Every structure is written in structure tokens, then in C-alpha cells.
Amino acid sequence: MAERSFKHEIDLLRLGEGDTFRGEGILAVTKALLQSGVSYVGGYQGAPVSHLMDVLVDAEDLLAELGIHIEACTNEAAAAAMLGASIAYPIRGAVTWKSVVGTNVASDALSNLTSPGVIGGAMIIIGEDYGDGASVIQERSHAFAMKSSIWLLDPRPHLPSIVRMVEKGFELSEASHSPVMLDLRIKACHVTGEFATSDNRKAAISRLAPMGTPAPFDYAKLSHPPSTFAHEIAKVEERMPAARAFIAQHHLNELFPGDLAQIGIVVQGGLYNSLLRALMRLDLADALGNARIPIFCLNVTYPLVPEELTAFCATKRAVLMVEEGTPDYIEQALGQILRKADLQTGLFGKGCLPQAGEYTSDVLVEGLAAFLEQVRPAGLDADAARRFADTLSRQRRDAAALLDETLPGRQPGFCTGCPERPVFAALKLAQREVGPTHISADIGCHSFATLPPFNMGNSILGFGMSLASSAAVSSNLGKRPVSIMGDGGFWHNGVITGVAGTLFNRGDGVLVILQNGYTSATGQQFMPSSVAEGRRAENPVSIEATLKVLGVKWLKTVRSYSVGTMKKALTEAMTSAEKGLKVIIADGECQLARQRRVKSEDAATLKAGRRLVRVRYGVDDEVCSGDHSCIRLSGCPSLTIKPNPDPLRDDPVAAVIQSCVGCGLCGEVAHAAVLCPSFWRAEIIQNPNRFDRWLDGWRRKAIGWLQAEVAS
Amino acid sequence: MSATRPISIVIAAMGGEGGGVLTDWLVQAATAEGLAVQSTSVPGVAQRTGATTYYIEIYPVPVAQLGGARPVLALAPSVGDVNLVVATELMEAARTVTRGLSDRERTQLIASTHRVYAIAEKAAMGDGRADSATLLRVIEAGTKTRLLFDMEQAAKTAGCVVNAVLLGAIAGSGILPIAPETFEAGIRASAKAVESNLRGFATGLAAARGTVPVHLQPAHKRPQPDTAPTLALIARAYAELPEPARESAAEGVKRLTRYQDLRYATLYLERLAPIASAERDAGGSGALTRVVARHLAVRMSFEDVIRVAQLKTDPARFARIRAEIGAAPGQPVVVRDFLKPGIDELCSLLPPLLARPILALARRRGWTETAYWGREVASSGILGFAGLRLMARLKGWRRHGHRFNEEQKGIEHWLASVTRAIALSPLLALEVAECARLIKGYGETWRRGEANYRRIDAALVTPALAGQWPAAFALDAIASARAAALADPEGQGLDRTLAEIAHKLPSP
């Protein structure tokens, strides 16, 4: 992590027996891992689980004390493969990534892991990036659990429940020889709360107490035929029954009673709080968790324990299945369980509730009203529920109608001074010369170029996939496509799937690699080519050298902020008669990381009384004509508008605000695009030396004379 | 079942505004008071822009009195169910209301009235700003009570971030069962920028208790100073022109005197007089003359290198820059300007006879887009400043230049169109006059605006003035085309609009 301190978080990880942890969900999971005696942890960063890795990577001392091995994996496949250590050795390990995308990347290793199964507890903590605030494809991780026989834990978003499920999850994994997944939705990762901590546990086997001898050769532990046939049978005949027995025995799922006993609700643990809130708004529950309708809360959503569900449903006329996302795997399974048990309990679910989309408390109010209207249980006014639900939709409609038009959106964009912005400004300018180009976008901060003011990108096919995804475009378009890739995506897999693949197939295209030194979108983590002076990147792997070794002939490294040079390089790459892959490395350190470093360095320089030049850009508000071309080519948060000072004009003029970090893009763009002469650059000399003062004195005097001559 | 409901708070912020810290302060204060509290956020990616929402629930009965029970708190706000909306900026406050989260009977709102413009507002070619009055009306209509003032200004005065002011306002609102002292203790405990945060907190607290800081926005308009030689001309403007046009005309006189000379300012008044009298004859109030007075002054003071040099060497400019960047008195500051004159700029100063063939050749060869003399000028340096000064002194030469010649022709044509339009309809004349707004800027911006103006003039103004169309149709057509020309720089909006108008044309 770049220059960011996690001291407070690390202190929380050191809490012991009888202490109270107060903090975020994902950090509670991290603490629970240490309480569970893990021997190794790893993962690949991504919202909403980046924090888990960030804190652990920074907690070197603590991990050393506990003998825990940590690995900042280069992608999720590597992280999943790491769990292979628990196949042959009785050691606990946990890895983490963002799902569903990370699980996709990891799935080959996951299949090979779950086939032989594990003897040490293996846990995958997945940040389920679903619903409001999600940044990836809306698919369910549930499918991976089912197909690979991974048990899926979906705890209530309540810190003590989450911590318990981590601890029990390892036991479940060991009892059933299968890995488990702990599924945390975005808001559950960021939810704050408290739980009573226990001491961190040192594992019996770890780097502090290594085994010394490797496991004996055992063909049965290899995911290779004929072992794989035996594995398939073991999954259903041994591991699944063992898992179900453990889940039932330890009451991992919870039953909450209610007086309306003829109906019931089965809910995924992660949705429990939203469901309770919906019931409270319908006067069917209070804020302390007392509900009138009995609830069966699935803290384990795969596998289901048929006996538990038939016991819950047997005496009920109807149950509502509250299951988010599509397809409705749990509802289908529940239907089958009821059918096989020959129970006549009515099953409601999708239909009352929408097929797709996040189940907020508002959505659940509507779904509950639909359920109650159809079932009409005794002792409850179903029409009152309908009336309340209708009031909500009316209220939402009325609120939206307060404005004639929707307000301009506030999408994320590049940070102030971001080195990626000038590259897209250059690409926009280059396209003015060579015409529109197919742009293959990728995952990372640079995907913000798909938003205003750049609006660029024809496809996004996954992290590091931009170049690979343009393989069939070039020949069918008859024009050279441009692929954008971050250095994070390059190491995640782009170097193989994209660069090696294109060279091998003699592809023709342009690849722009945005080298900012970190995987920035996930919080500036280090990666193989990070050059920051830190613990992790003492021997950075050079992207440029790697490309040369691979055989890239046309290769240019351009400073990101040099818009003119970049535009020329892009134009040349797009139009050159020479066939083959052309790579431009746009080099510029992530400004967010840089500012963190520079700010403290500058403060030290100033304090020591040494000379320091601070740079700020600005706009002459009398010269600016209020066309805002500069903003359309930049979108910098520090470049904004203000009222026109000219009494004869109304259009607002451009203005640079205090947060400017002096990256110089406005000046570069004004120059490269031949915009207007409004921009100025000011160098403020702090702690000036004698020469600075002498020169400044002369300049002021001379300019004073010249101005006096004007006035006369 | 217990009847007590949690207090729910939505904080609408933007990345980097301290919404996370504000949330932490609230959570810590509630914990300190022995209350159950839960917060969530959707911070998304690491970048510092984009809307970020925080959500907090506090159960108002202390945990100790719950007999072992614990509240089940929600992770997201629900429609009409929020007790307190906190917004760091006006549009985000209005957005929260239009999402239906607030309720007229229940929701109290605390927000800063300052604006942080969204990218669509900033990138518009003209004025794309959302109307603050509309936003305030929405907030008024959708909430029970409101505490609104410019908290950014208050934060600036206190030397803190807007979140401390908001915290004070929340503490003072009495919505939460938490004593203001508990919040203050939390600020002290954080041990970061304690003094300035406490100052901001105090301002917010006082505002919630009725002492809202009054911040008078300084007038943003900067009129030209009166100079002795212009007084007679200004008096003449007042005598000849209707009241609504006088102030603009006086400003025009001062501007053009500085831009060129008194003779040029006199020409300005001579051009305005016939418009004023034609409007008077048509029974107009002077509104048209006012619009023409403004646009005419701007058009006559077209931007060329001489004008830029004049503005860049204005003594007031360096003072403005020093103030903007916060330079201390006596602190050395070096200012550099980005200038990139091209063939157009060069030819604008050559005599028409010489300029025309060069420009024609340059356009044929595409040089106007590619041949530039780009340089950074150290305008605070002696040589840089002297160079710019020299350029500014060329203004006498301007009259002989090609650009001056062309601009005067364009202006005369536009004025003639306005005059002819008055006879048809003063409202139509207003639309024709407003088209001058399209011509602005430098280089490509100017070429695009000028080309759009010509297209509208040829396709709409000319036939309209020939009396071929009903006045209402012409008026609407010109207004929509002007809006379309400012919709996108690629001109697709204008293409579409002109095609639509052609399609709807009344059959002859």
C-alpha cells in the first residue's frame, strides 16, 4: 500500500480475550481469521474486500508473531491455487477476492481444489459486488458453490454472526473436507458494529513451527483420473452429508419464532436486516428483532439441510422464499425438498419479489404485501400491508415528479492530477486527426474514460482482457483498434492473454499501457512493477523490459502528461504502415499515491527552511470566453466553472480551484488542442533564496515601469 | 413488541469531502452515549469524485436499558423513512429528496447551499448549471424542516472541512439524543486539526440554534473603471438610449475605449442609436436595445492577440493571480502563459490584401489546423512582459488588419438583420440578436461558433427576414437552432435540428 497507514486497524487486530472490537465488517473478518489459527492468507484486491488484504499486508509484525504466511497474489487464480496447501496438510488458510469476477478467474483452480478436497480448513472470503454501488457484472457466486461443492456461508450482517461464521466455517470445512466460501455483500463489508474478541491463535503448523517432511505421495489427492471419479462420489456420499450434519448440529441456520405460525419466511442470512426492516415498516416486527412471522434464516445457503426446512415448513400453509439475484437456485431447491417430502406448503418467492435486482427494504415491503395478499393469514390485515406498499410507490413517484428533468449525474471520474486523464485527452485529439477508432477498454481507473467527458470505449471484457478482446476486431474492421490496459491488468493476465497472444498470432493493433505504479482503483496496492520504495517492490519487474523480451518491436514510453507527444505517438501507432503490435507505455505515477508521499516530503522541506516551488494553474477569467472546451478535454475535478466577471457576458467561465496539484494538464491541453490563451501557470517560491528575491525585485521594478508607461 | 424506532440519517457527500470522518464522529458519539449505532457506506472505488452516500442508524434507547436485546439495524435508507438528511452540497441535497428518501412529515434536512458542479454542468458549451432556486424549491417541497446556509464559506472561515460545520449543525438540531459536548469530545479525541474543527463545529451549532452566519457574496461582476475621456460618451449613451440599455452601453463604451479608442466607442453608440429608435417605433421597451448593446460591445471587442496581450499585462491581473494562489506579500511568484498563435492570428493583423491569399492557401493546405507557433511566455519576467506590452501597443495597427475588416462586415450584417427583424417582430429581432452569443473564443472554438452562426443565418434568419415564415415559427426555429448549436461541439445537434426545421417548414 502506498503511503497509507493502517495503524488503527492493526491495533484492532491485536485485541484479546474480553476486549470489544469496534469497526468495519471486513476488518472483523480479518480479526476472526487470526482467532481461527490460520497458517496462511492471500488474495487479490478488489472492492469491497481490498481492506482485508491492505491491513494484513501492512500488519507484517503481527503476522510474523503468529507465524502466518501472507501472499499478495497476482490474480485470483493464484489465490485459489494457494489453498492447495490445505489438500495435503492439516493447515488452515484463507484467501479473498471480489466476486463474481474474481471467482470466474479463480474457477479452474477451485475445481481442482474441491475435487480432492481439503484436510485443513480452507476459506474463501468473497466480496459479493452486487446491487447499489456494485462495479461488476450482476451474477451470483452461488453457482460456483453448487457446481464445485463449496459450502456457501451467507451470515447475517451483524458482526458477532459474521465472526462466528468465520470460526465455524473452518470447522465445517475440516469436518466435511471441502472448502467454504464466506459471502459478504458490499454494505456488509462496510457495516460498522462491535463484537467481543478472543485471543489470536497460533497455528500448530506454521512458519514458526514448520513440518519439515512433505506429505507422502498419494495419487488419490490429485485431480486426475481415475481419482476424479472417486472424488465426484465422495462429494455427494461423504462430504455433503458431513456438511449437513455439521450445519444442523451447530445450528448455523437460525430459527426466529413468530405468532403468525401458519406462514413463514425463509431468508438468506445477508438479507435478514433488510427483511426485518421491511417487516417493521409493515408493523409486523419491532426494531429489536421480534417478528410476528416466523423466520428461518439461512446463514448457510449451500448446501441446504432438507430436514431443517421440512421441519420449518411442515406446519405452515405457505412460506415466502427471500432470495436475491437470479437464477433462484434456493427457491428451486426448496420446492424440490417440499415436493419430495410430500408437503403441501405453498411456496412463494420470485413473482411476489422481482426476478432481478437488489432486495432493499422497499422492494421487500412490496414483496411481502404481495405474499400476504395472496395468503391472507388469520390474525393479520393483509390489505393494510398493500395500502402501505402503495403509499411507498406513490411517495417515490411524487418525489421524482418534483423536478421536470433528472439532475445531472455525479459519476466517478479521474482524480485531480491523474496521469491517465491526459492520455485520453491525447486519444480524443488523435481521433480528430485519424478519425474514430475502435477502443477496447479494460477494468481499472481508466475505465472512467467510458464516462463523461471522454465517453470512449467499445467493449469491456474483463480485467487485463482489452487486447485479447480486440483480436478479431482488427481484421473485420479494416482499421487498427486501440486497446487500453492498466499495469494492474497487464500483470493480472494481460501480458499472457493479450501481449503474448497477439505476438503469437501476428496480430495488428495498438496497446496503450497506463503505467501508474499501483493497482490504483482498488486502493493503490503494490504489484510486480511497482517502483515505490517500499517493502514489497525492491526488485520491480519492468514492463518495458518484459515487452522487449516477449518480442515487441514497436515500443514507446511516453510521459503521461505530455499530451502533444502522446497524441503524436498514438497517431503514428494508429496510422503506421508497419504491421504488428504497437505498444505505448504511458508513464505517470498515480497522483493520489504521489500526493500522499509528496505532501509529507514538502512539509519536511518547508519546515527545514529549504527552498520549495509550489505550482498552481489558473485561468484568466477575462480572457476565457466560456466555451469550456478545456473541460471537455479534461474533466479534472479542480477545473470547474464560476460566474462570468464580465458585465456584458453570462456564460460561466472556467476556473481552477484550490485543490489543483499542478500536474500541468490544463496547460498541455490548451497547447496541444490549440484552445485558448486563458491558462496560466504560477510558480510560488517558498523559502526563497537571495537570488530569488533579487530577481523578483528587479522584475517587479521593471514591470512597474512598463505599467506606469501604460497608465500615462 | 417495542414501539421505539431507530433514528435514520443519510449523509450525501462527494469523495474527499470528509463524509467518512463525519460518519465516524457520529458513530463514536452515539457509542459514547451508550447507544447502539450502525453505519454503512458505498464508497466504491478509490477515486475522489462521484457521489458517496453514508447511512447511519442510531437506536435512541441506551443499550443498558434493553435487557440483553439488541436492535436489528438496516444497512440502507428506505423511502420516506429518513429522519435526517445531511448533504455537503445543494444538488446532492435535492437529489436525496427526489429519490423519495425524505418525507414532508418526518424528514429534517441540513445542507450547505454552495454548489460543486457536476461534469455535465461544467462541460456544457454555454451555461449548463442547474438552477439553484429550483433545487431549493425541491428541497422545500420534500422536507419537514431545513437548515441551509453556505457551509463551505463557514468552513473556510474556520479553516476546516465542511464536515465539522455539518456536525455542529447536527448537534444543534436536537434530532439526536446526544449532547453537543459529546461531539466536541470526539473531535478532541481524534487529535487531528482539533482547533479548526471545533471552530467549524461552533459555527454549525450556532446556526442550528438560530445564528446562521450571513455571508455576503461579493459581486462577481467586474465593471471597467470610469475614465475621464469616456464620461462624455457615457452621457451621450444615457441621453440616446432607453433606460434598460444604458448600463450595458456605458460598459460597452468603456470597454471599447480601452480596447481601441474613443473613435471606436463613438462608432459603437452610432451603431446602437438606430436600433434603439427602431425599437421605440415598434413600441419596444428597450429590452432589445439592451441585448444588442451587450452583444455589440462583445463583438466589437473581438479577441485577437493584441487584446490578449492587453489583458495579460493589465496591472490588476498580477494582483488577482497572487490573491488566487494565496501568495504572501513579497513572496516571489513566476507566472507563465500558454500562447499558441497560428496562421489565423498572424493574418488577422496583416492588411486584407495580403492576408486573404495567405489564408486561402493555408486553408487549402490545411495549415490553419497544423501550423502554430506554440510557446510558454514568462509574463512575469522582464522580457516576457515587455514582449506582451509591445504586442498590446499594436492596437493602433489593428484597424488596418484583415480581421478588423472582416469583423466590421460581420457586425454590420448582423445589425442589419436585427433592424430588419424589428419591423417584422421585436421578439424575432431579439432571437436574431441573441445569435451573436454563438461567436466567441479562439482558434477552433471561434471557427466552430462562427460557422454555426453562418449556418443559422443562412438557413433560418435570411428566409425569416424575407417574410417567408410566420413570425412565431421563425422565432421558435432560431431559438431551437441556437440551443442545438450549443449542445455538442461536433455539430450533430445542429444538423438534426436544422433537418427537423426543414421538415416542418410551412409549405410555400
GROMACS .gro file of N, CA and C in nm, chain B residues 113-216:
model
  312
  825THR      N    1  -2.546   2.528   0.105
  825THR     CA    2  -2.609   2.581  -0.017
  825THR      C    3  -2.510   2.604  -0.130
  826HIS      N    4  -2.382   2.581  -0.105
  826HIS     CA    5  -2.286   2.607  -0.214
  826HIS      C    6  -2.298   2.497  -0.319
  827ARG      N    7  -2.246   2.524  -0.437
  827ARG     CA    8  -2.255   2.427  -0.545
  827ARG      C    9  -2.117   2.374  -0.581
  828VAL      N   10  -2.112   2.243  -0.604
  828VAL     CA   11  -1.996   2.181  -0.669
  828VAL      C   12  -2.053   2.127  -0.799
  829TYR      N   13  -2.007   2.181  -0.909
  829TYR     CA   14  -2.073   2.149  -1.036
  829TYR      C   15  -2.039   2.008  -1.085
  830ALA      N   16  -2.140   1.942  -1.139
  830ALA     CA   17  -2.120   1.810  -1.198
  830ALA      C   18  -2.056   1.828  -1.335
  831ILE      N   19  -1.997   1.722  -1.385
  831ILE     CA   20  -1.922   1.732  -1.511
  831ILE      C   21  -2.011   1.780  -1.626
  832ALA      N   22  -2.137   1.737  -1.630
  832ALA     CA   23  -2.226   1.779  -1.738
  832ALA      C   24  -2.253   1.930  -1.730
  833GLU      N   25  -2.257   1.982  -1.609
  833GLU     CA   26  -2.280   2.126  -1.593
  833GLU      C   27  -2.157   2.204  -1.638
  834LYS      N   28  -2.040   2.147  -1.610
  834LYS     CA   29  -1.916   2.217  -1.642
  834LYS      C   30  -1.885   2.211  -1.791
  835ALA      N   31  -1.918   2.097  -1.853
  835ALA     CA   32  -1.874   2.074  -1.990
  835ALA      C   33  -1.966   2.138  -2.094
  836ALA      N   34  -2.082   2.189  -2.051
  836ALA     CA   35  -2.175   2.250  -2.146
  836ALA      C   36  -2.106   2.364  -2.220
  837MET      N   37  -2.144   2.384  -2.348
  837MET     CA   38  -2.075   2.486  -2.426
  837MET      C   39  -2.117   2.627  -2.387
  838GLY      N   40  -2.234   2.639  -2.329
  838GLY     CA   41  -2.278   2.770  -2.281
  838GLY      C   42  -2.290   2.765  -2.131
  839ASP      N   43  -2.413   2.772  -2.082
  839ASP     CA   44  -2.436   2.770  -1.938
  839ASP      C   45  -2.521   2.647  -1.904
  840GLY      N   46  -2.457   2.545  -1.847
  840GLY     CA   47  -2.528   2.420  -1.818
  840GLY      C   48  -2.559   2.403  -1.671
  841ARG      N   49  -2.546   2.510  -1.593
  841ARG     CA   50  -2.563   2.496  -1.449
  841ARG      C   51  -2.709   2.471  -1.412
  842ALA      N   52  -2.729   2.379  -1.317
  842ALA     CA   53  -2.864   2.358  -1.264
  842ALA      C   54  -2.901   2.484  -1.186
  843ASP      N   55  -3.029   2.516  -1.189
  843ASP     CA   56  -3.075   2.639  -1.126
  843ASP      C   57  -3.091   2.618  -0.975
  844SER      N   58  -3.014   2.691  -0.897
  844SER     CA   59  -3.017   2.673  -0.752
  844SER      C   60  -3.155   2.700  -0.693
  845ALA      N   61  -3.227   2.796  -0.751
  845ALA     CA   62  -3.361   2.827  -0.699
  845ALA      C   63  -3.452   2.705  -0.713
  846THR      N   64  -3.439   2.636  -0.827
  846THR     CA   65  -3.520   2.515  -0.847
  846THR      C   66  -3.484   2.409  -0.744
  847LEU      N   67  -3.353   2.392  -0.722
  847LEU     CA   68  -3.308   2.291  -0.625
  847LEU      C   69  -3.365   2.322  -0.487
  848LEU      N   70  -3.362   2.450  -0.451
  848LEU     CA   71  -3.414   2.490  -0.319
  848LEU      C   72  -3.564   2.464  -0.309
  849ARG      N   73  -3.634   2.485  -0.422
  849ARG     CA   74  -3.779   2.463  -0.423
  849ARG      C   75  -3.809   2.314  -0.400
  850VAL      N   76  -3.729   2.228  -0.463
  850VAL     CA   77  -3.747   2.083  -0.447
  850VAL      C   78  -3.725   2.045  -0.300
  851ILE      N   79  -3.619   2.099  -0.242
  851ILE     CA   80  -3.586   2.066  -0.103
  851ILE      C   81  -3.699   2.113  -0.011
  852GLU      N   82  -3.747   2.231  -0.037
  852GLU     CA   83  -3.857   2.289   0.042
  852GLU      C   84  -3.981   2.199   0.036
  853ALA      N   85  -4.009   2.150  -0.086
  853ALA     CA   86  -4.132   2.073  -0.106
  853ALA      C   87  -4.125   1.934  -0.044
  854GLY      N   88  -4.005   1.882  -0.023
  854GLY     CA   89  -3.994   1.743   0.016
  854GLY      C   90  -3.948   1.718   0.159
  855THR      N   91  -3.934   1.823   0.239
  855THR     CA   92  -3.882   1.802   0.374
  855THR      C   93  -3.968   1.876   0.476
  856LYS      N   94  -3.953   1.836   0.604
  856LYS     CA   95  -4.031   1.900   0.710
  856LYS      C   96  -3.964   2.030   0.755
  857THR      N   97  -3.836   2.021   0.791
  857THR     CA   98  -3.761   2.142   0.828
  857THR      C   99  -3.628   2.142   0.756
  858ARG      N  100  -3.571   2.260   0.745
  858ARG     CA  101  -3.446   2.272   0.672
  858ARG      C  102  -3.351   2.368   0.741
  859LEU      N  103  -3.223   2.333   0.742
  859LEU     CA  104  -3.121   2.428   0.784
  859LEU      C  105  -3.023   2.439   0.668
  860LEU      N  106  -3.029   2.553   0.600
  860LEU     CA  107  -2.949   2.569   0.478
  860LEU      C  108  -2.866   2.696   0.487
  861PHE      N  109  -2.738   2.685   0.471
  861PHE     CA  110  -2.652   2.803   0.455
  861PHE      C  111  -2.522   2.760   0.389
  862ASP      N  112  -2.443   2.858   0.352
  862ASP     CA  113  -2.319   2.827   0.280
  862ASP      C  114  -2.215   2.776   0.380
  863MET      N  115  -2.210   2.645   0.396
  863MET     CA  116  -2.120   2.587   0.495
  863MET      C  117  -1.977   2.581   0.444
  864GLU      N  118  -1.962   2.585   0.312
  864GLU     CA  119  -1.827   2.586   0.259
  864GLU      C  120  -1.756   2.714   0.303
  865GLN      N  121  -1.831   2.825   0.292
  865GLN     CA  122  -1.777   2.954   0.333
  865GLN      C  123  -1.747   2.952   0.483
  866ALA      N  124  -1.843   2.896   0.560
  866ALA     CA  125  -1.825   2.889   0.705
  866ALA      C  126  -1.702   2.803   0.738
  867ALA      N  127  -1.683   2.695   0.662
  867ALA     CA  128  -1.569   2.608   0.686
  867ALA      C  129  -1.439   2.680   0.652
  868LYS      N  130  -1.444   2.757   0.543
  868LYS     CA  131  -1.326   2.832   0.501
  868LYS      C  132  -1.286   2.931   0.611
  869THR      N  133  -1.388   2.999   0.664
  869THR     CA  134  -1.361   3.097   0.770
  869THR      C  135  -1.300   3.027   0.891
  870ALA      N  136  -1.350   2.907   0.921
  870ALA     CA  137  -1.300   2.836   1.039
  870ALA      C  138  -1.169   2.763   1.010
  871GLY      N  139  -1.137   2.751   0.881
  871GLY     CA  140  -1.014   2.680   0.844
  871GLY      C  141  -1.027   2.529   0.851
  872CYS      N  142  -1.151   2.480   0.836
  872CYS     CA  143  -1.170   2.335   0.844
  872CYS      C  144  -1.242   2.284   0.719
  873VAL      N  145  -1.274   2.156   0.717
  873VAL     CA  146  -1.351   2.097   0.608
  873VAL      C  147  -1.499   2.109   0.645
  874VAL      N  148  -1.585   2.102   0.544
  874VAL     CA  149  -1.728   2.126   0.564
  874VAL      C  150  -1.790   2.028   0.666
  875ASN      N  151  -1.727   1.912   0.686
  875ASN     CA  152  -1.789   1.813   0.774
  875ASN      C  153  -1.800   1.858   0.920
  876ALA      N  154  -1.705   1.939   0.967
  876ALA     CA  155  -1.710   1.984   1.106
  876ALA      C  156  -1.829   2.078   1.125
  877VAL      N  157  -1.855   2.164   1.024
  877VAL     CA  158  -1.968   2.256   1.033
  877VAL      C  159  -2.098   2.175   1.035
  878LEU      N  160  -2.104   2.073   0.949
  878LEU     CA  161  -2.224   1.988   0.945
  878LEU      C  162  -2.245   1.919   1.080
  879LEU      N  163  -2.138   1.872   1.140
  879LEU     CA  164  -2.150   1.803   1.268
  879LEU      C  165  -2.209   1.898   1.373
  880GLY      N  166  -2.161   2.022   1.372
  880GLY     CA  167  -2.215   2.121   1.465
  880GLY      C  168  -2.363   2.143   1.442
  881ALA      N  169  -2.400   2.152   1.314
  881ALA     CA  170  -2.541   2.174   1.280
  881ALA      C  171  -2.627   2.056   1.326
  882ILE      N  172  -2.574   1.934   1.308
  882ILE     CA  173  -2.648   1.815   1.352
  882ILE      C  174  -2.663   1.817   1.504
  883ALA      N  175  -2.553   1.850   1.573
  883ALA     CA  176  -2.555   1.853   1.719
  883ALA      C  177  -2.658   1.954   1.768
  884GLY      N  178  -2.662   2.070   1.699
  884GLY     CA  179  -2.751   2.177   1.743
  884GLY      C  180  -2.897   2.152   1.706
  885SER      N  181  -2.920   2.063   1.611
  885SER     CA  182  -3.058   2.043   1.565
  885SER      C  183  -3.143   1.970   1.668
  886GLY      N  184  -3.077   1.900   1.762
  886GLY     CA  185  -3.152   1.829   1.866
  886GLY      C  186  -3.220   1.703   1.815
  887ILE      N  187  -3.190   1.661   1.693
  887ILE     CA  188  -3.254   1.541   1.638
  887ILE      C  189  -3.200   1.416   1.707
  888LEU      N  190  -3.073   1.420   1.744
  888LEU     CA  191  -3.011   1.302   1.805
  888LEU      C  192  -3.006   1.317   1.957
  889PRO      N  193  -3.025   1.209   2.030
  889PRO     CA  194  -3.019   1.217   2.177
  889PRO      C  195  -2.874   1.217   2.225
  890ILE      N  196  -2.796   1.309   2.168
  890ILE     CA  197  -2.653   1.315   2.200
  890ILE      C  198  -2.619   1.460   2.233
  891ALA      N  199  -2.551   1.480   2.344
  891ALA     CA  200  -2.518   1.617   2.386
  891ALA      C  201  -2.407   1.674   2.299
  892PRO      N  202  -2.413   1.805   2.265
  892PRO     CA  203  -2.308   1.866   2.184
  892PRO      C  204  -2.168   1.842   2.243
  893GLU      N  205  -2.160   1.839   2.375
  893GLU     CA  206  -2.029   1.820   2.440
  893GLU      C  207  -1.968   1.685   2.401
  894THR      N  208  -2.054   1.586   2.380
  894THR     CA  209  -2.003   1.453   2.341
  894THR      C  210  -1.936   1.460   2.204
  895PHE      N  211  -1.997   1.537   2.113
  895PHE     CA  212  -1.936   1.552   1.980
  895PHE      C  213  -1.802   1.625   1.992
  896GLU      N  214  -1.802   1.730   2.073
  896GLU     CA  215  -1.678   1.808   2.090
  896GLU      C  216  -1.567   1.719   2.146
  897ALA      N  217  -1.606   1.634   2.242
  897ALA     CA  218  -1.507   1.544   2.300
  897ALA      C  219  -1.452   1.451   2.191
  898GLY      N  220  -1.542   1.409   2.099
  898GLY     CA  221  -1.499   1.321   1.990
  898GLY      C  222  -1.399   1.390   1.899
  899ILE      N  223  -1.424   1.517   1.869
  899ILE     CA  224  -1.331   1.593   1.784
  899ILE      C  225  -1.195   1.602   1.853
  900ARG      N  226  -1.199   1.629   1.984
  900ARG     CA  227  -1.072   1.639   2.059
  900ARG      C  228  -0.999   1.506   2.058
  901ALA      N  229  -1.077   1.397   2.074
  901ALA     CA  230  -1.016   1.265   2.083
  901ALA      C  231  -0.949   1.226   1.951
  902SER      N  232  -1.003   1.276   1.839
  902SER     CA  233  -0.944   1.239   1.710
  902SER      C  234  -0.805   1.299   1.692
  903ALA      N  235  -0.777   1.406   1.769
  903ALA     CA  236  -0.644   1.468   1.773
  903ALA      C  237  -0.594   1.513   1.637
  904LYS      N  238  -0.687   1.541   1.546
  904LYS     CA  239  -0.647   1.593   1.414
  904LYS      C  240  -0.717   1.726   1.391
  905ALA      N  241  -0.645   1.828   1.360
  905ALA     CA  242  -0.700   1.961   1.330
  905ALA      C  243  -0.807   1.999   1.432
  906VAL      N  244  -0.777   1.976   1.558
  906VAL     CA  245  -0.878   1.992   1.663
  906VAL      C  246  -0.932   2.135   1.669
  907GLU      N  247  -0.842   2.235   1.672
  907GLU     CA  248  -0.887   2.373   1.691
  907GLU      C  249  -0.979   2.419   1.579
  908SER      N  250  -0.935   2.394   1.454
  908SER     CA  251  -1.016   2.443   1.341
  908SER      C  252  -1.148   2.366   1.333
  909ASN      N  253  -1.145   2.237   1.362
  909ASN     CA  254  -1.270   2.160   1.360
  909ASN      C  255  -1.366   2.210   1.468
  910LEU      N  256  -1.313   2.244   1.584
  910LEU     CA  257  -1.401   2.297   1.690
  910LEU      C  258  -1.461   2.431   1.650
  911ARG      N  259  -1.381   2.511   1.580
  911ARG     CA  260  -1.435   2.640   1.532
  911ARG      C  261  -1.550   2.616   1.434
  912GLY      N  262  -1.527   2.525   1.339
  912GLY     CA  263  -1.632   2.491   1.242
  912GLY      C  264  -1.755   2.435   1.312
  913PHE      N  265  -1.731   2.347   1.409
  913PHE     CA  266  -1.840   2.286   1.486
  913PHE      C  267  -1.924   2.395   1.553
  914ALA      N  268  -1.855   2.493   1.614
  914ALA     CA  269  -1.925   2.600   1.684
  914ALA      C  270  -2.013   2.680   1.588
  915THR      N  271  -1.963   2.705   1.467
  915THR     CA  272  -2.041   2.779   1.368
  915THR      C  273  -2.169   2.701   1.333
  916GLY      N  274  -2.153   2.571   1.311
  916GLY     CA  275  -2.268   2.487   1.277
  916GLY      C  276  -2.368   2.483   1.391
  917LEU      N  277  -2.316   2.469   1.511
  917LEU     CA  278  -2.401   2.461   1.630
  917LEU      C  279  -2.483   2.589   1.645
  918ALA      N  280  -2.414   2.703   1.630
  918ALA     CA  281  -2.482   2.833   1.643
  918ALA      C  282  -2.588   2.847   1.534
  919ALA      N  283  -2.556   2.801   1.414
  919ALA     CA  284  -2.651   2.813   1.303
  919ALA      C  285  -2.778   2.734   1.334
  920ALA      N  286  -2.760   2.615   1.388
  920ALA     CA  287  -2.877   2.532   1.420
  920ALA      C  288  -2.961   2.597   1.529
  921ARG      N  289  -2.896   2.678   1.612
  921ARG     CA  290  -2.969   2.744   1.720
  921ARG      C  291  -3.016   2.883   1.678
  922GLY      N  292  -3.007   2.914   1.551
  922GLY     CA  293  -3.068   3.037   1.502
  922GLY      C  294  -2.972   3.144   1.455
  923THR      N  295  -2.843   3.131   1.486
  923THR     CA  296  -2.748   3.233   1.442
  923THR      C  297  -2.678   3.185   1.316
  924VAL      N  298  -2.750   3.194   1.205
  924VAL     CA  299  -2.694   3.149   1.078
  924VAL      C  300  -2.595   3.253   1.027
  925PRO      N  301  -2.473   3.210   0.998
  925PRO     CA  302  -2.375   3.310   0.951
  925PRO      C  303  -2.420   3.371   0.818
  926VAL      N  304  -2.414   3.502   0.815
  926VAL     CA  305  -2.454   3.571   0.692
  926VAL      C  306  -2.327   3.593   0.611
  927HIS      N  307  -2.326   3.538   0.493
  927HIS     CA  308  -2.210   3.559   0.408
  927HIS      C  309  -2.254   3.633   0.284
  928LEU      N  310  -2.209   3.756   0.273
  928LEU     CA  311  -2.248   3.834   0.155
  928LEU      C  312  -2.155   3.796   0.042
   0.00000   0.00000   0.00000
